[in-house]
Short mmCIF file of C-alpha atoms in Angstrom, two decimals:
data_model
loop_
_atom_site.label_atom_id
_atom_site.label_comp_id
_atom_site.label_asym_id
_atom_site.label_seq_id
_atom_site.Cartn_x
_atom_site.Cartn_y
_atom_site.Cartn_z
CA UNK A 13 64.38 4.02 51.13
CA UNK A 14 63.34 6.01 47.83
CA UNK A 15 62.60 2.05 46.23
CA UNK A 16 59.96 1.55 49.21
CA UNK A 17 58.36 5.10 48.77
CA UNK A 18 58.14 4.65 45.20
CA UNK A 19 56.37 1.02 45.48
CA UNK A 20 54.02 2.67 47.73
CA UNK A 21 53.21 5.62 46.00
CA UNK A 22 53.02 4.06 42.37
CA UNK A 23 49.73 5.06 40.79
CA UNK A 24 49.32 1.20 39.51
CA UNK A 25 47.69 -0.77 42.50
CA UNK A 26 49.39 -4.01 41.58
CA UNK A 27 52.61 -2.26 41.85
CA UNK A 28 52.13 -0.84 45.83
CA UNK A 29 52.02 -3.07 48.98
CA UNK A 30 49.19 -5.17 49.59
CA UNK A 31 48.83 -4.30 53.38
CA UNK A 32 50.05 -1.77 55.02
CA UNK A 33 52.33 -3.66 57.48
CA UNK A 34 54.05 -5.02 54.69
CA UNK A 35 55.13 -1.35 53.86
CA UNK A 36 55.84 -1.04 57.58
CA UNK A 37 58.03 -3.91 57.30
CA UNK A 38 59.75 -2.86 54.57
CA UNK A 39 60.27 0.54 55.35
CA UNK A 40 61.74 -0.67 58.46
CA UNK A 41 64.02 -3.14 57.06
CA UNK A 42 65.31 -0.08 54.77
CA UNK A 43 66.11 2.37 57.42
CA UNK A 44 67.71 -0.58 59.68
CA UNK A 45 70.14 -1.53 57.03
CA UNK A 46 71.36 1.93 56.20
CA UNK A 47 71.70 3.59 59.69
CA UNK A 48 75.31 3.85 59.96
CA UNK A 49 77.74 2.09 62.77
CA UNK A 50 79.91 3.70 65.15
CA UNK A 51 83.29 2.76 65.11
CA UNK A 52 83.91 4.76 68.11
CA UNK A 53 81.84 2.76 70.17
CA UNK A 54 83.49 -0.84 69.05
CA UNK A 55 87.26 0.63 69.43
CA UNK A 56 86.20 1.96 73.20
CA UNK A 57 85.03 -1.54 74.12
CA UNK A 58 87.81 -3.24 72.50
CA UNK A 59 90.60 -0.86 73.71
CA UNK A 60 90.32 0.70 77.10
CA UNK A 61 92.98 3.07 77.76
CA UNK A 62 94.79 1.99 81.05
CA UNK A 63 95.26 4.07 83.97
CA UNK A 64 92.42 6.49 82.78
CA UNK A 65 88.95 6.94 84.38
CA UNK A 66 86.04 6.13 82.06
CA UNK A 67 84.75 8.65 79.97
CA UNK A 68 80.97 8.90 80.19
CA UNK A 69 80.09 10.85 77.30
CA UNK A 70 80.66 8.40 75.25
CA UNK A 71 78.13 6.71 76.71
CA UNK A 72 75.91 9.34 76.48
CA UNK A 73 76.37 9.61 72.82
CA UNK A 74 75.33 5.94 72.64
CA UNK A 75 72.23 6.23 74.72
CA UNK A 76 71.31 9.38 72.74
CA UNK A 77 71.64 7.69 69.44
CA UNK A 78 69.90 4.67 70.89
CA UNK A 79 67.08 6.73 71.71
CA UNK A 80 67.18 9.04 68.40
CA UNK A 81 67.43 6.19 65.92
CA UNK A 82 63.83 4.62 67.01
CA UNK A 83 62.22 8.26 67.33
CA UNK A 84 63.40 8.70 63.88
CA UNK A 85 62.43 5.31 62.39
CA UNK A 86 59.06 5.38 64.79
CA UNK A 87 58.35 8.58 62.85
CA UNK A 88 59.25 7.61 59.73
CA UNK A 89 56.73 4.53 59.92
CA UNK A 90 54.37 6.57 61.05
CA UNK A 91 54.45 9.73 58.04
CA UNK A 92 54.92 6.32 55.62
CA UNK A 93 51.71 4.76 57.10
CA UNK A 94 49.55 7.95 56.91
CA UNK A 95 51.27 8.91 53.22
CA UNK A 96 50.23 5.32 52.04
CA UNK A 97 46.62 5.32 53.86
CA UNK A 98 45.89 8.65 51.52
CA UNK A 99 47.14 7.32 48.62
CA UNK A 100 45.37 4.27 49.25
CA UNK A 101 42.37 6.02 49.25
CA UNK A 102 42.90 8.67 46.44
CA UNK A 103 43.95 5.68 44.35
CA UNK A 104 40.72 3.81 45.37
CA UNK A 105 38.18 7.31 45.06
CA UNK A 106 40.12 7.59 41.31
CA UNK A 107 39.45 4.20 40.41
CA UNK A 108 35.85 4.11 41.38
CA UNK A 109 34.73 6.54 39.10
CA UNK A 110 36.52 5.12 36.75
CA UNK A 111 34.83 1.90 37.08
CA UNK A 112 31.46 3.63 37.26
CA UNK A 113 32.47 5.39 33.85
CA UNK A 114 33.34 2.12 32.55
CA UNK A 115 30.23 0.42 33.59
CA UNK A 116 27.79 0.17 30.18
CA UNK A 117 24.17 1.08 30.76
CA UNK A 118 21.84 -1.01 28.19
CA UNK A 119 18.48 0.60 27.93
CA UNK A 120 16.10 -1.22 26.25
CA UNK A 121 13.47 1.21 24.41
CA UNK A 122 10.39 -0.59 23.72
CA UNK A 123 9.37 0.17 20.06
CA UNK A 124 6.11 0.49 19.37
CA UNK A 125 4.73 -1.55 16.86
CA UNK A 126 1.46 -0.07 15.10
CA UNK A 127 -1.06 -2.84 14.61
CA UNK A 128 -1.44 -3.48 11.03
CA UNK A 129 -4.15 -1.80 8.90
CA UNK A 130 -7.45 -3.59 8.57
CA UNK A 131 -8.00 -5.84 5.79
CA UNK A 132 -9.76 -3.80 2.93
CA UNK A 133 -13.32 -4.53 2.16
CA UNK A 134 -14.21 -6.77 -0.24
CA UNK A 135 -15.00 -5.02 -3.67
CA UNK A 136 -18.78 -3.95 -3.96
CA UNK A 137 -20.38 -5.59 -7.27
CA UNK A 138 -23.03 -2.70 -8.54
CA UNK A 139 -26.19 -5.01 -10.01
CA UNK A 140 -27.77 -2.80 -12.88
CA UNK A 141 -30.95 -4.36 -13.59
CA UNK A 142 -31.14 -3.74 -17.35
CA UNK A 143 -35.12 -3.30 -17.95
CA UNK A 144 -35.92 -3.84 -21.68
CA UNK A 145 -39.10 -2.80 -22.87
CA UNK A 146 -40.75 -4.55 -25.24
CA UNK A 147 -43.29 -2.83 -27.23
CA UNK A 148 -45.54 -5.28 -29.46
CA UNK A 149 -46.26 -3.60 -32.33
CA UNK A 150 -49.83 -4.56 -33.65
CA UNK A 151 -50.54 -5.94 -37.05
CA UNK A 152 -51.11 -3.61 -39.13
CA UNK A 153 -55.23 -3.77 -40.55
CA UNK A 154 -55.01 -4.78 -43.93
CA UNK A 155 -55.71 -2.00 -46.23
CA UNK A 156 -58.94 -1.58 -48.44
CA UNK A 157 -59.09 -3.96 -51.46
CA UNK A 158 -59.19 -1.84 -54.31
CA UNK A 159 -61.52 -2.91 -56.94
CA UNK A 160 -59.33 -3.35 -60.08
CA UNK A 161 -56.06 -4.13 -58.60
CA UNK A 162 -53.38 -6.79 -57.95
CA UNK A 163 -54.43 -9.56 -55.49
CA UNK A 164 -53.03 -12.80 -53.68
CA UNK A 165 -53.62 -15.28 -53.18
CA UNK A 166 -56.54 -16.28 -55.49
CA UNK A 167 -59.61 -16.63 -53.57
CA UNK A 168 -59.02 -14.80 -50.81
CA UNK A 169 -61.12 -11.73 -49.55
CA UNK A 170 -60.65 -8.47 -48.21
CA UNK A 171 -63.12 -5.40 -47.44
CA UNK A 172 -63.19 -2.05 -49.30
CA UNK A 173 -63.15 1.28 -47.94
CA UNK A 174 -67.09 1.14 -48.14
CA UNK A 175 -66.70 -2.22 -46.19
CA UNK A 176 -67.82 -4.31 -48.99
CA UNK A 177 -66.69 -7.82 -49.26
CA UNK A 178 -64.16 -8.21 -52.63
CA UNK A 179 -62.37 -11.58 -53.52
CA UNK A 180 -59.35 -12.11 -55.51
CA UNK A 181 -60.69 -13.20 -58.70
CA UNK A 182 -59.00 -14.21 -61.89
CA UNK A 183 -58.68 -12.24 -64.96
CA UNK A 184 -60.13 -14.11 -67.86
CA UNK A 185 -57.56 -15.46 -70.93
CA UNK A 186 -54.78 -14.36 -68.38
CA UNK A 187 -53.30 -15.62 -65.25
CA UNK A 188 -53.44 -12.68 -63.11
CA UNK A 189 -55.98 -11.81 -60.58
CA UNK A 190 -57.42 -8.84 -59.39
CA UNK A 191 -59.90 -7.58 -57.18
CA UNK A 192 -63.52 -8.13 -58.03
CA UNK A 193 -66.91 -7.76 -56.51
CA UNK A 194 -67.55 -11.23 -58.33
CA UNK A 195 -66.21 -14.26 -57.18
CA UNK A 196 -64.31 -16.90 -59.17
CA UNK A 197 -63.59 -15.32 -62.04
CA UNK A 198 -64.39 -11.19 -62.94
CA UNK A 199 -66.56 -11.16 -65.27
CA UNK A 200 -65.84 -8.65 -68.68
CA UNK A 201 -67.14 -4.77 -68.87
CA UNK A 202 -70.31 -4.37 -70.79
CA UNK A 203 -70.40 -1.05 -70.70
CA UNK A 204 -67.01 1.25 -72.00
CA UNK A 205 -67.41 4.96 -71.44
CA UNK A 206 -66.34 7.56 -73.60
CA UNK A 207 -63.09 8.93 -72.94
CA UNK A 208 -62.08 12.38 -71.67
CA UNK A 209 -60.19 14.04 -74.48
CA UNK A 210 -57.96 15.70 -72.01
CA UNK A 211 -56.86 12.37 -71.07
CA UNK A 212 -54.41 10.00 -72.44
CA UNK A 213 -55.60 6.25 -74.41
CA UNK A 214 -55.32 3.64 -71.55
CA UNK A 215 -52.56 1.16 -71.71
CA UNK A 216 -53.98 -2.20 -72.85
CA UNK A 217 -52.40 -3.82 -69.59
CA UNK A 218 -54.40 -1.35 -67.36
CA UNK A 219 -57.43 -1.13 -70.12
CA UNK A 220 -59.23 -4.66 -68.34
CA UNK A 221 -58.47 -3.56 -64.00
CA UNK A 222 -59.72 0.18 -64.72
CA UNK A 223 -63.01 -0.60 -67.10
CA UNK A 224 -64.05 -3.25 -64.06
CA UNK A 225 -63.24 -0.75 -61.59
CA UNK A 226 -65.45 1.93 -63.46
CA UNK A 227 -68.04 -0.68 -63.75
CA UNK A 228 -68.55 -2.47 -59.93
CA UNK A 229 -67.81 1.33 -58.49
CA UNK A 230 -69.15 4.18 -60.57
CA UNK A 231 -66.19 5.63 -60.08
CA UNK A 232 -64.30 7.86 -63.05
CA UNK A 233 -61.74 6.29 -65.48
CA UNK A 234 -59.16 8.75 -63.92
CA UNK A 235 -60.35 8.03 -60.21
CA UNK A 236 -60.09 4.34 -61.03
CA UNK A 237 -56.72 4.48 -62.74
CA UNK A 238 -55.45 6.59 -59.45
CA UNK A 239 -56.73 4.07 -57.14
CA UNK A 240 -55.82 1.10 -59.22
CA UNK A 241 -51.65 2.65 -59.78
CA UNK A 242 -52.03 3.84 -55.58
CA UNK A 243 -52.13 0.11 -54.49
CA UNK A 244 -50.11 -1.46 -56.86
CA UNK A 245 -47.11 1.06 -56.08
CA UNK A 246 -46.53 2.45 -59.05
CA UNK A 247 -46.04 6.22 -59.52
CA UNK A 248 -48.88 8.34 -59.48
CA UNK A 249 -50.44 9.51 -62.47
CA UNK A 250 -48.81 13.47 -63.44
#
């Protein structure tokens, strides 16, 4: 009888009965087998004693064990039937948590996603408007013929300070011109004044420009020679 109690009391389900009548069965089946015979009983039915009367308490015995033995095994099915039930259902309250336990929640988290930065701007091209000016400088006004001095092109007039008209004339015997109150060609000095003794002899290159100057002009032989040295750019007299 232990072998059935074990089977259904084993804490593996595939090991117990399926049904509970099958534990029944075989719990029945166990305690059938092993209830032991009475060898009284089978010697007094095969040898009556002759002359005697019958002895009823062995009969009595019989009955009583009769009735006993399916008490016994009727209670015995019935403590095995309610043990079973509760391990039926412990076994089935321990496996459902364990199932529950078992079971694998998937929870899905929904990321986010930022939306992507705006495109930049397109890069802003300054324009500097560059304003040049332009100042026109003027011709500058001829300056004042000097009477006396170095002229080009032959021919050609300018005005003096005084706003007289003077022409590039040429020097006679000589290929340079100067200018001259005369046109064409400047005519020689008549007239040679005396010399300042606190000046020095005139250079025979200047002698000819300075003694016409003097002449057309009135002007000094020092005031001429100034003039004369001024617009040729050569360096002033000391």
């Amino acid at each position: 009888m232990d072998s059935v109690l074990n089977r259904a009391l084993t804490k593996d389900p595939g090991d117990r009965f399926e049904r509970c009548a099958d534990f029944a069965r075989a719990l029945s089946h166990r305690l059938t087998a092993e209830a032991p015979g009475d060898p009284g009983i089978t010697r007094q039915s095969t040898s009556p004693v002759a002359g005697t009367a019958p002895n009823t308490a062995p009969f009595r015995s019989r009955r009583r064990t009769a009735v006993l033995v399916p008490a016994v095994l009727g209670v015995l099915l019935l403590a095995a039937t309610v043990v079973a039930g509760v391990e039926f259902v412990r076994a089935d309250r321990t496996e459902a948590p364990t199932a529950r336990e078992e079971t694998t929640t998937t929870i899905t988290t929904a990321t986010s996603v930022a939306p992507p930065p705006p495109a930049p701007p397109p890069p802003t091209t300054e324009v500097t408007d560059t304003v040049t000016d332009t100042v026109t400088t003027a011709p500058a006004a001829p300056s004042a013929a000097v009477i006396g001095a170095n002229c080009a092109p032959l021919d050609s007039t300018a005005a003096t300070e005084s706003g007289v008209t003077a022409y590039c004339s040429s020097v006679p015997g000589s290929g340079a011109t100067i200018w001259s109150l005369a046109q064409g060609e400047v005519p020689s000095p008549t007239s040679t004044p005396p010399q300042d003794p606190t000046e020095e002899p005139l250079p025979t290159e200047e002698a000819f420009p300075v003694l016409t100057c003097m002449e057309q002009t009135g002007q000094t032989r020092r005031e001429c020679r100034r003039d004369i040295r001024d617009s040729n750019g050569q360096p002033p007299l000391p």
